[in-house]
Short mmCIF file of C-alpha atoms and ligand atoms in Angstrom, two decimals:
data_model
loop_
_atom_site.label_atom_id
_atom_site.label_comp_id
_atom_site.label_asym_id
_atom_site.label_seq_id
_atom_site.Cartn_x
_atom_site.Cartn_y
_atom_site.Cartn_z
CA MET P 1236 -144.77 -84.29 8.90
CA LYS P 1237 -144.37 -85.41 5.26
CA LYS P 1238 -146.69 -83.58 2.87
CA THR P 1239 -149.08 -85.89 1.02
CA ILE P 1240 -149.44 -85.40 -2.69
CA ASP P 1241 -152.71 -85.08 -4.54
CA LEU P 1242 -153.10 -85.24 -8.30
CA LEU P 1243 -154.73 -81.84 -8.80
CA THR P 1244 -152.02 -79.98 -6.87
CA LEU P 1245 -149.29 -81.94 -8.62
CA LYS P 1246 -150.72 -81.08 -12.05
CA ALA P 1247 -151.26 -77.40 -11.15
CA GLU P 1248 -147.65 -77.08 -9.97
CA ALA P 1249 -146.36 -78.86 -13.08
CA ARG P 1250 -148.47 -76.65 -15.38
CA LYS P 1251 -146.95 -73.55 -13.79
CA LYS P 1252 -143.37 -74.79 -14.01
CA LEU P 1253 -143.68 -76.24 -17.51
CA ASN P 1254 -144.65 -72.76 -18.67
CA GLY P 1255 -146.48 -73.79 -21.88
CA TYR P 1256 -144.00 -76.48 -22.97
CA CYS P 1257 -146.67 -78.94 -21.79
CA ARG P 1258 -150.28 -77.89 -21.13
CA VAL P 1259 -150.78 -80.76 -18.67
CA CYS P 1260 -154.07 -81.64 -20.37
CA PRO P 1261 -156.81 -83.64 -18.61
CA VAL P 1262 -155.86 -86.52 -20.93
CA CYS P 1263 -152.30 -86.54 -22.32
CA ASP P 1264 -153.23 -87.47 -25.89
CA GLY P 1265 -151.00 -85.37 -28.15
CA ARG P 1266 -153.65 -82.97 -29.45
CA ALA P 1267 -152.61 -79.72 -27.77
CA CYS P 1268 -148.90 -80.24 -28.48
CA ALA P 1269 -149.18 -81.69 -32.03
CA GLY P 1270 -146.00 -80.97 -34.00
CA GLU P 1271 -144.04 -79.74 -30.98
CA VAL P 1272 -140.77 -81.62 -31.37
CA PRO P 1273 -138.51 -80.43 -29.77
CA GLY P 1274 -141.06 -80.05 -27.05
CA MET P 1275 -143.45 -82.60 -25.61
CA GLY P 1276 -145.48 -83.42 -28.71
CA GLY P 1277 -145.53 -85.83 -31.61
CA THR P 1278 -143.84 -85.01 -34.90
CA GLY P 1279 -145.67 -83.51 -37.91
CA THR P 1280 -149.43 -83.66 -37.49
CA GLY P 1281 -148.94 -85.48 -34.17
CA ALA P 1282 -150.92 -88.43 -35.59
CA SER P 1283 -148.60 -91.16 -34.30
CA PHE P 1284 -148.76 -89.86 -30.72
CA MET P 1285 -152.55 -89.50 -30.93
CA GLU P 1286 -152.88 -92.95 -32.50
CA ASN P 1287 -151.09 -94.53 -29.53
CA VAL P 1288 -153.75 -93.15 -27.18
CA LYS P 1289 -156.64 -93.94 -29.57
CA ALA P 1290 -155.54 -97.54 -30.17
CA LEU P 1291 -155.45 -98.18 -26.44
CA SER P 1292 -158.77 -96.53 -25.69
CA ALA P 1293 -160.46 -98.54 -28.49
CA ILE P 1294 -159.72 -101.74 -26.54
CA LYS P 1295 -162.42 -102.72 -24.04
CA VAL P 1296 -162.02 -105.14 -21.14
CA ASN P 1297 -164.26 -107.73 -19.50
CA LEU P 1298 -165.42 -107.03 -15.94
CA SER P 1299 -165.61 -110.24 -13.91
CA ALA P 1300 -166.18 -110.41 -10.18
CA VAL P 1301 -167.48 -113.93 -9.61
CA HIS P 1302 -164.26 -115.59 -8.42
CA ASP P 1303 -162.04 -115.80 -5.34
CA ILE P 1304 -159.12 -113.51 -6.25
CA ILE P 1305 -158.92 -110.85 -3.56
CA SER P 1306 -155.30 -109.76 -3.44
CA PRO P 1307 -153.57 -110.02 -6.80
CA ASP P 1308 -149.81 -109.93 -7.14
CA THR P 1309 -148.39 -107.11 -9.30
CA THR P 1310 -144.74 -108.03 -8.67
CA THR P 1311 -142.41 -109.17 -11.43
CA SER P 1312 -138.74 -109.29 -12.26
CA PHE P 1313 -136.73 -108.04 -15.20
CA PHE P 1314 -132.97 -108.34 -15.72
CA GLY P 1315 -132.58 -110.01 -12.32
CA GLN P 1316 -134.32 -107.14 -10.52
CA GLN P 1317 -137.31 -107.83 -8.29
CA LEU P 1318 -139.95 -105.13 -8.97
CA GLU P 1319 -143.25 -104.19 -7.31
CA THR P 1320 -144.78 -103.35 -10.66
CA PRO P 1321 -144.40 -104.02 -14.40
CA ILE P 1322 -144.77 -100.23 -15.00
CA MET P 1323 -141.44 -98.44 -15.54
CA ALA P 1324 -140.20 -94.99 -16.58
CA ALA P 1325 -139.39 -94.60 -20.31
CA PRO P 1326 -136.07 -93.02 -21.27
CA MET P 1327 -136.53 -89.26 -21.80
CA VAL P 1328 -133.73 -86.71 -22.05
CA ASN P 1329 -132.80 -83.21 -23.23
CA TYR P 1330 -135.04 -81.40 -20.77
CA PRO P 1331 -133.87 -77.84 -21.52
CA ILE P 1332 -135.01 -78.02 -25.17
CA ASN P 1333 -138.06 -80.23 -24.61
CA THR P 1334 -139.52 -78.90 -21.38
CA GLY P 1335 -137.96 -75.45 -20.81
CA SER P 1336 -135.93 -74.26 -17.88
CA GLY P 1337 -138.21 -75.37 -15.01
CA LEU P 1338 -135.99 -78.34 -14.23
CA THR P 1339 -132.34 -78.86 -15.09
CA GLU P 1340 -131.32 -82.16 -16.68
CA ARG P 1341 -129.78 -83.08 -13.31
CA ASP P 1342 -133.00 -82.35 -11.37
CA ALA P 1343 -135.07 -84.28 -13.90
CA ALA P 1344 -132.71 -87.26 -13.79
CA GLU P 1345 -132.81 -87.32 -10.01
CA ALA P 1346 -136.62 -87.08 -9.97
CA ILE P 1347 -137.26 -89.80 -12.57
CA VAL P 1348 -134.62 -92.29 -11.41
CA THR P 1349 -135.13 -91.88 -7.64
CA GLY P 1350 -138.93 -91.66 -7.94
CA SER P 1351 -139.05 -94.90 -9.96
CA HIS P 1352 -136.82 -96.62 -7.43
CA LEU P 1353 -138.96 -95.46 -4.49
CA ALA P 1354 -141.99 -96.98 -6.24
CA GLY P 1355 -140.20 -100.33 -6.47
CA SER P 1356 -139.76 -99.86 -10.21
CA LEU P 1357 -136.88 -99.38 -12.62
CA ALA P 1358 -135.99 -96.22 -14.55
CA TRP P 1359 -134.78 -96.36 -18.13
CA ILE P 1360 -132.38 -93.57 -19.05
CA GLY P 1361 -131.70 -92.11 -22.51
CA ASP P 1362 -128.76 -90.69 -24.37
CA PRO P 1363 -128.62 -86.88 -24.50
CA VAL P 1364 -125.17 -87.15 -26.22
CA ASP P 1365 -124.01 -84.07 -24.26
CA THR P 1366 -121.48 -85.56 -21.83
CA ALA P 1367 -122.49 -83.47 -18.80
CA MET P 1368 -126.16 -84.31 -19.29
CA TYR P 1369 -125.43 -88.02 -19.67
CA SER P 1370 -123.37 -87.82 -16.46
CA SER P 1371 -126.43 -86.45 -14.62
CA TRP P 1372 -128.39 -89.57 -15.57
CA LEU P 1373 -125.48 -91.87 -14.73
CA GLU P 1374 -125.07 -90.25 -11.30
CA ALA P 1375 -128.78 -90.61 -10.55
CA MET P 1376 -128.62 -94.28 -11.61
CA HIS P 1377 -125.45 -94.85 -9.59
CA LYS P 1378 -127.16 -93.49 -6.46
CA VAL P 1379 -130.05 -95.98 -6.59
CA GLY P 1380 -127.84 -98.77 -7.92
CA ARG P 1381 -129.87 -99.84 -10.93
CA GLY P 1382 -131.36 -98.68 -14.21
CA VAL P 1383 -131.53 -99.43 -17.93
CA ALA P 1384 -129.54 -97.34 -20.43
CA ILE P 1385 -130.81 -96.81 -23.99
CA ILE P 1386 -128.24 -95.28 -26.33
CA LYS P 1387 -128.84 -93.60 -29.70
CA PRO P 1388 -128.06 -95.73 -32.78
CA ARG P 1389 -124.89 -93.78 -33.57
CA LEU P 1390 -122.96 -94.66 -36.73
CA ASN P 1391 -119.83 -94.65 -34.59
CA HIS P 1392 -120.01 -97.91 -32.64
CA ASP P 1393 -117.08 -96.89 -30.42
CA GLY P 1394 -119.31 -94.09 -29.09
CA ILE P 1395 -122.05 -96.63 -28.33
CA LEU P 1396 -119.62 -98.97 -26.59
CA GLU P 1397 -118.22 -96.09 -24.51
CA ALA P 1398 -121.75 -95.12 -23.42
CA PHE P 1399 -122.51 -98.79 -22.58
CA ALA P 1400 -119.30 -99.00 -20.52
CA LYS P 1401 -120.16 -95.86 -18.53
CA ALA P 1402 -123.68 -97.18 -17.92
CA THR P 1403 -122.30 -100.53 -16.77
CA GLN P 1404 -119.94 -98.81 -14.31
CA ASN P 1405 -122.87 -96.86 -12.89
CA GLY P 1406 -125.26 -99.70 -12.14
CA ALA P 1407 -127.05 -100.43 -15.43
CA VAL P 1408 -128.74 -103.83 -15.36
CA ALA P 1409 -129.35 -103.81 -19.14
CA VAL P 1410 -128.34 -101.65 -22.11
CA GLY P 1411 -129.72 -101.13 -25.58
CA LEU P 1412 -130.39 -98.92 -28.57
CA ASP P 1413 -133.42 -96.89 -29.60
CA VAL P 1414 -133.18 -97.82 -33.28
CA ASP P 1415 -136.19 -95.62 -34.08
CA GLY P 1416 -133.88 -92.66 -33.40
CA ALA P 1417 -132.20 -93.56 -36.72
CA GLY P 1418 -133.57 -90.52 -38.55
CA LEU P 1419 -132.72 -87.82 -36.02
CA ILE P 1420 -131.11 -84.97 -37.94
CA THR P 1421 -130.36 -83.17 -34.66
CA MET P 1422 -127.89 -85.92 -33.78
CA LYS P 1423 -125.94 -85.22 -36.97
CA LEU P 1424 -125.93 -81.50 -36.17
CA LYS P 1425 -124.47 -82.33 -32.75
CA GLY P 1426 -121.67 -84.28 -34.48
CA HIS P 1427 -123.06 -87.74 -33.68
CA PRO P 1428 -124.77 -89.01 -36.83
CA VAL P 1429 -127.15 -91.93 -36.35
CA GLY P 1430 -128.68 -94.54 -38.64
CA PRO P 1431 -130.45 -97.89 -38.85
CA LYS P 1432 -128.72 -101.09 -37.77
CA THR P 1433 -128.51 -104.41 -39.60
CA SER P 1434 -129.06 -107.76 -37.87
CA GLU P 1435 -125.30 -108.35 -37.98
CA GLN P 1436 -124.61 -105.00 -36.28
CA LEU P 1437 -127.20 -105.76 -33.60
CA ARG P 1438 -125.58 -109.15 -33.02
CA GLU P 1439 -122.13 -107.52 -32.68
CA LEU P 1440 -123.41 -104.88 -30.26
CA SER P 1441 -125.31 -107.48 -28.27
CA GLN P 1442 -122.15 -109.60 -27.98
CA SER P 1443 -120.08 -106.56 -26.96
CA THR P 1444 -121.74 -106.39 -23.52
CA ASN P 1445 -122.25 -108.88 -20.71
CA LEU P 1446 -125.55 -107.19 -19.85
CA PRO P 1447 -128.91 -108.06 -21.42
CA PHE P 1448 -129.27 -106.16 -24.71
CA ILE P 1449 -132.50 -104.37 -25.70
CA VAL P 1450 -133.71 -102.92 -29.00
CA LYS P 1451 -136.29 -100.14 -28.56
CA GLY P 1452 -138.40 -98.87 -31.45
CA ILE P 1453 -139.81 -102.06 -32.99
CA MET P 1454 -143.14 -101.72 -34.84
CA THR P 1455 -143.19 -104.69 -37.26
CA VAL P 1456 -143.03 -108.48 -36.95
CA GLN P 1457 -140.16 -108.54 -39.47
CA ASP P 1458 -137.96 -106.23 -37.37
CA ALA P 1459 -138.88 -108.11 -34.20
CA VAL P 1460 -137.89 -111.45 -35.75
CA LYS P 1461 -134.59 -109.98 -36.98
CA CYS P 1462 -133.87 -108.84 -33.41
CA ALA P 1463 -134.63 -112.31 -32.00
CA GLU P 1464 -132.42 -113.93 -34.65
CA ALA P 1465 -129.62 -111.49 -33.78
CA GLY P 1466 -129.68 -112.72 -30.17
CA VAL P 1467 -131.32 -109.62 -28.69
CA ASP P 1468 -132.70 -110.27 -25.16
CA ALA P 1469 -135.59 -107.81 -25.18
CA ILE P 1470 -137.46 -105.50 -27.53
CA VAL P 1471 -139.60 -102.45 -26.91
CA VAL P 1472 -142.60 -102.10 -29.21
CA SER P 1473 -142.47 -98.32 -29.55
CA ASN P 1474 -142.77 -95.48 -32.04
CA HIS P 1475 -140.83 -93.15 -29.71
CA GLY P 1476 -144.10 -91.67 -28.47
CA GLY P 1477 -144.83 -90.54 -32.04
CA ARG P 1478 -141.85 -88.21 -32.02
CA VAL P 1479 -139.89 -89.58 -34.99
CA LEU P 1480 -142.35 -90.52 -37.81
CA ASP P 1481 -145.82 -89.19 -38.58
CA HIS P 1482 -148.73 -91.57 -39.31
CA THR P 1483 -147.58 -94.86 -37.79
CA CYS P 1484 -150.17 -97.12 -36.19
CA GLY P 1485 -150.58 -97.12 -32.44
CA THR P 1486 -148.29 -99.43 -30.48
CA ALA P 1487 -151.30 -101.34 -29.07
CA ASP P 1488 -152.17 -102.21 -32.68
CA ALA P 1489 -148.60 -103.31 -33.53
CA LEU P 1490 -148.07 -105.39 -30.38
CA PRO P 1491 -150.35 -108.46 -30.80
CA ALA P 1492 -148.78 -109.76 -34.03
CA ILE P 1493 -145.27 -109.25 -32.61
CA ALA P 1494 -146.19 -111.04 -29.37
CA LYS P 1495 -147.83 -113.88 -31.28
CA GLU P 1496 -144.54 -114.50 -33.08
CA LEU P 1497 -142.08 -113.92 -30.23
CA LYS P 1498 -143.71 -114.29 -26.81
CA GLY P 1499 -141.38 -116.35 -24.61
CA ARG P 1500 -138.42 -116.02 -27.00
CA VAL P 1501 -137.52 -112.43 -26.10
CA THR P 1502 -138.84 -110.18 -23.35
CA ILE P 1503 -141.41 -107.82 -24.84
CA PHE P 1504 -141.89 -104.30 -23.52
CA VAL P 1505 -144.19 -101.66 -24.99
CA ASP P 1506 -144.78 -97.93 -24.59
CA GLY P 1507 -146.88 -95.18 -26.10
CA GLY P 1508 -150.01 -93.58 -24.67
CA ILE P 1509 -150.16 -95.62 -21.45
CA ARG P 1510 -151.98 -93.35 -19.00
CA SER P 1511 -153.36 -95.66 -16.31
CA GLY P 1512 -153.10 -99.05 -14.69
CA VAL P 1513 -155.91 -100.28 -16.93
CA ASP P 1514 -153.92 -99.20 -20.00
CA ALA P 1515 -150.94 -101.15 -18.64
CA LEU P 1516 -153.16 -104.17 -18.12
CA LYS P 1517 -154.47 -103.95 -21.70
CA MET P 1518 -150.87 -103.98 -23.00
CA LEU P 1519 -150.05 -107.03 -20.85
CA ALA P 1520 -153.17 -108.75 -22.21
CA LEU P 1521 -152.00 -107.97 -25.75
CA GLY P 1522 -148.73 -109.78 -25.05
CA ALA P 1523 -146.31 -107.40 -23.34
CA ASP P 1524 -144.23 -108.54 -20.35
CA GLY P 1525 -143.77 -105.00 -19.04
CA VAL P 1526 -144.63 -101.40 -19.99
CA LEU P 1527 -142.98 -97.98 -20.02
CA VAL P 1528 -144.67 -94.66 -19.32
CA GLY P 1529 -143.24 -91.45 -20.78
CA ARG P 1530 -144.71 -87.94 -20.71
CA PRO P 1531 -146.92 -88.26 -17.60
CA LEU P 1532 -143.81 -88.91 -15.52
CA ILE P 1533 -142.33 -85.61 -16.73
CA VAL P 1534 -145.46 -84.01 -15.28
CA GLY P 1535 -144.81 -85.95 -12.06
CA ALA P 1536 -141.21 -84.71 -11.94
CA TYR P 1537 -142.23 -81.10 -12.57
CA GLY P 1538 -145.10 -81.36 -10.09
CA ALA P 1539 -143.26 -82.81 -7.10
CA ASN P 1540 -139.80 -84.09 -8.12
CA ALA P 1541 -139.02 -87.70 -7.10
CA GLU P 1542 -142.12 -87.84 -4.88
CA GLY P 1543 -144.26 -86.86 -7.86
CA VAL P 1544 -142.82 -89.67 -9.99
CA ARG P 1545 -143.22 -92.14 -7.13
CA PHE P 1546 -146.83 -90.96 -6.63
CA LEU P 1547 -147.76 -91.55 -10.29
CA ILE P 1548 -146.12 -95.00 -10.61
CA ASN P 1549 -147.81 -96.02 -7.33
CA LYS P 1550 -151.13 -94.69 -8.62
CA TYR P 1551 -150.87 -96.68 -11.88
CA THR P 1552 -149.86 -99.79 -9.92
CA GLU P 1553 -152.83 -99.41 -7.57
CA GLU P 1554 -155.11 -99.05 -10.61
CA LEU P 1555 -153.56 -102.18 -12.10
CA TYR P 1556 -154.14 -104.03 -8.81
CA ALA P 1557 -157.80 -102.95 -8.64
CA ALA P 1558 -158.35 -103.87 -12.29
CA MET P 1559 -156.81 -107.32 -11.71
CA ILE P 1560 -159.39 -107.93 -8.97
CA LEU P 1561 -162.18 -106.89 -11.34
CA MET P 1562 -160.90 -109.16 -14.08
CA GLY P 1563 -160.04 -112.16 -11.95
CA CYS P 1564 -156.26 -112.11 -12.52
CA ALA P 1565 -154.26 -113.51 -9.58
CA ASN P 1566 -150.90 -112.41 -10.97
CA LEU P 1567 -149.33 -110.91 -14.08
CA HIS P 1568 -149.04 -114.32 -15.77
CA HIS P 1569 -152.83 -114.64 -15.58
CA ILE P 1570 -153.34 -111.57 -17.72
CA ASP P 1571 -154.00 -112.59 -21.31
CA SER P 1572 -156.38 -111.99 -24.20
CA ARG P 1573 -159.28 -113.58 -22.26
CA ILE P 1574 -159.73 -110.30 -20.38
CA LEU P 1575 -160.26 -108.38 -23.64
CA PHE P 1576 -163.86 -107.81 -24.73
CA GLU P 1577 -164.93 -109.13 -28.13
CA LYS P 1578 -168.25 -108.05 -29.59
CA LEU P 1579 -170.22 -110.97 -31.01
C1 FMN Z 1791 -139.28 -85.27 -24.02
C2 FMN Z 1791 -139.05 -86.67 -24.48
C3 FMN Z 1791 -137.75 -87.14 -24.64
C4 FMN Z 1791 -137.53 -88.45 -25.07
N1 FMN Z 1791 -136.23 -88.90 -25.17
C5 FMN Z 1791 -136.00 -90.20 -25.52
C6 FMN Z 1791 -134.69 -90.74 -25.55
O1 FMN Z 1791 -133.71 -90.05 -25.28
N2 FMN Z 1791 -134.53 -92.02 -25.90
C7 FMN Z 1791 -135.59 -92.85 -26.20
O2 FMN Z 1791 -135.41 -94.03 -26.48
N3 FMN Z 1791 -136.86 -92.36 -26.17
C8 FMN Z 1791 -137.08 -91.08 -25.84
N4 FMN Z 1791 -138.37 -90.60 -25.78
C9 FMN Z 1791 -139.49 -91.54 -26.07
C10 FMN Z 1791 -139.91 -92.28 -24.78
O3 FMN Z 1791 -138.91 -93.14 -24.33
C11 FMN Z 1791 -141.16 -93.15 -25.01
O4 FMN Z 1791 -140.93 -94.02 -26.11
C12 FMN Z 1791 -142.44 -92.34 -25.27
O5 FMN Z 1791 -142.40 -91.09 -24.63
C13 FMN Z 1791 -143.63 -93.16 -24.79
O6 FMN Z 1791 -144.83 -92.53 -25.07
P1 FMN Z 1791 -145.67 -91.66 -24.00
O7 FMN Z 1791 -144.86 -90.43 -23.72
O8 FMN Z 1791 -146.92 -91.35 -24.76
O9 FMN Z 1791 -145.92 -92.49 -22.78
C14 FMN Z 1791 -138.62 -89.30 -25.36
C15 FMN Z 1791 -139.92 -88.82 -25.19
C16 FMN Z 1791 -140.15 -87.53 -24.75
C17 FMN Z 1791 -141.56 -87.05 -24.56
#
């Protein structure tokens, strides 16, 4: 008989295997791991990671149960893919240096990509640069037949195009760049220098692929508008989980102004500090079309491989479902700023 998973056992197993790289805290808020990059933390003081969690928890929602909505619909579709949930796995790579030797890159890729797929969701994969490690992610994506590939903003565009081509051959349904990786010195040390991209370069890269093109790492209205003008299909409001620049605002604080300007023109995703279905719902109410979860899914992978990742995405989706009942939202399109509490 299949073993059922419970959260406490999953976390205890993950804590053991992560061996101090992640403390698997009661709330994953960036305090215990501040400054641990490489590792699981946020860069510098860890303020940007912590701010993501704080900004979300400062938002309060309205409880409403006088209505007739009894079975809300959490399904959605992105990039032509029908999904059970708007909650997806964020791209996360380089497991040996970030999370220790408890899981190989191949095991982690298999757990994140297969687990997301089993939950009716979509995994986003990153760009470890190392060819063998990238192949592990491509193979995992190939097996389930779909995924989203986010490549580092390398100065060498041929390298980006080659990575896009490999992703396309292995089932990617969209590709993009994490432009907030523009300052990563480690990439230069590995022989793949990175840097910011102009609107013209984004347009060229977007036109170089037949797949939808995404820019991840947008925190200002100006950058978001430049992306839209460059013909980008989707953006991710993200500060890379606070791993690249200290003292940014939380993504929940950056999102509303960006959504106000661009909602409906480009697809808007967001990540950073999302730890529950209610957090996901808050982000949707602030204007996101879909959300990505990062670190907690590493805990899921370490705790119970693909089943652990499936368990957590299902758990968040069930929480989202329950919250939609208690806020009177029949489907994801019904979630908007009306569910957010405003003090008079
Ligand atoms: C260990 C680790 C590795 C990551 N690697 C990448 C990456 O390769 N590409 C990328 O775009 N983002 C990467 N990120 C950032 C995540 O995609 C995401 O933006 C962030 O983790 C979301 O915040 P959360 O972890 O608080 O949910 C990484 C994050 C972590 C923790």
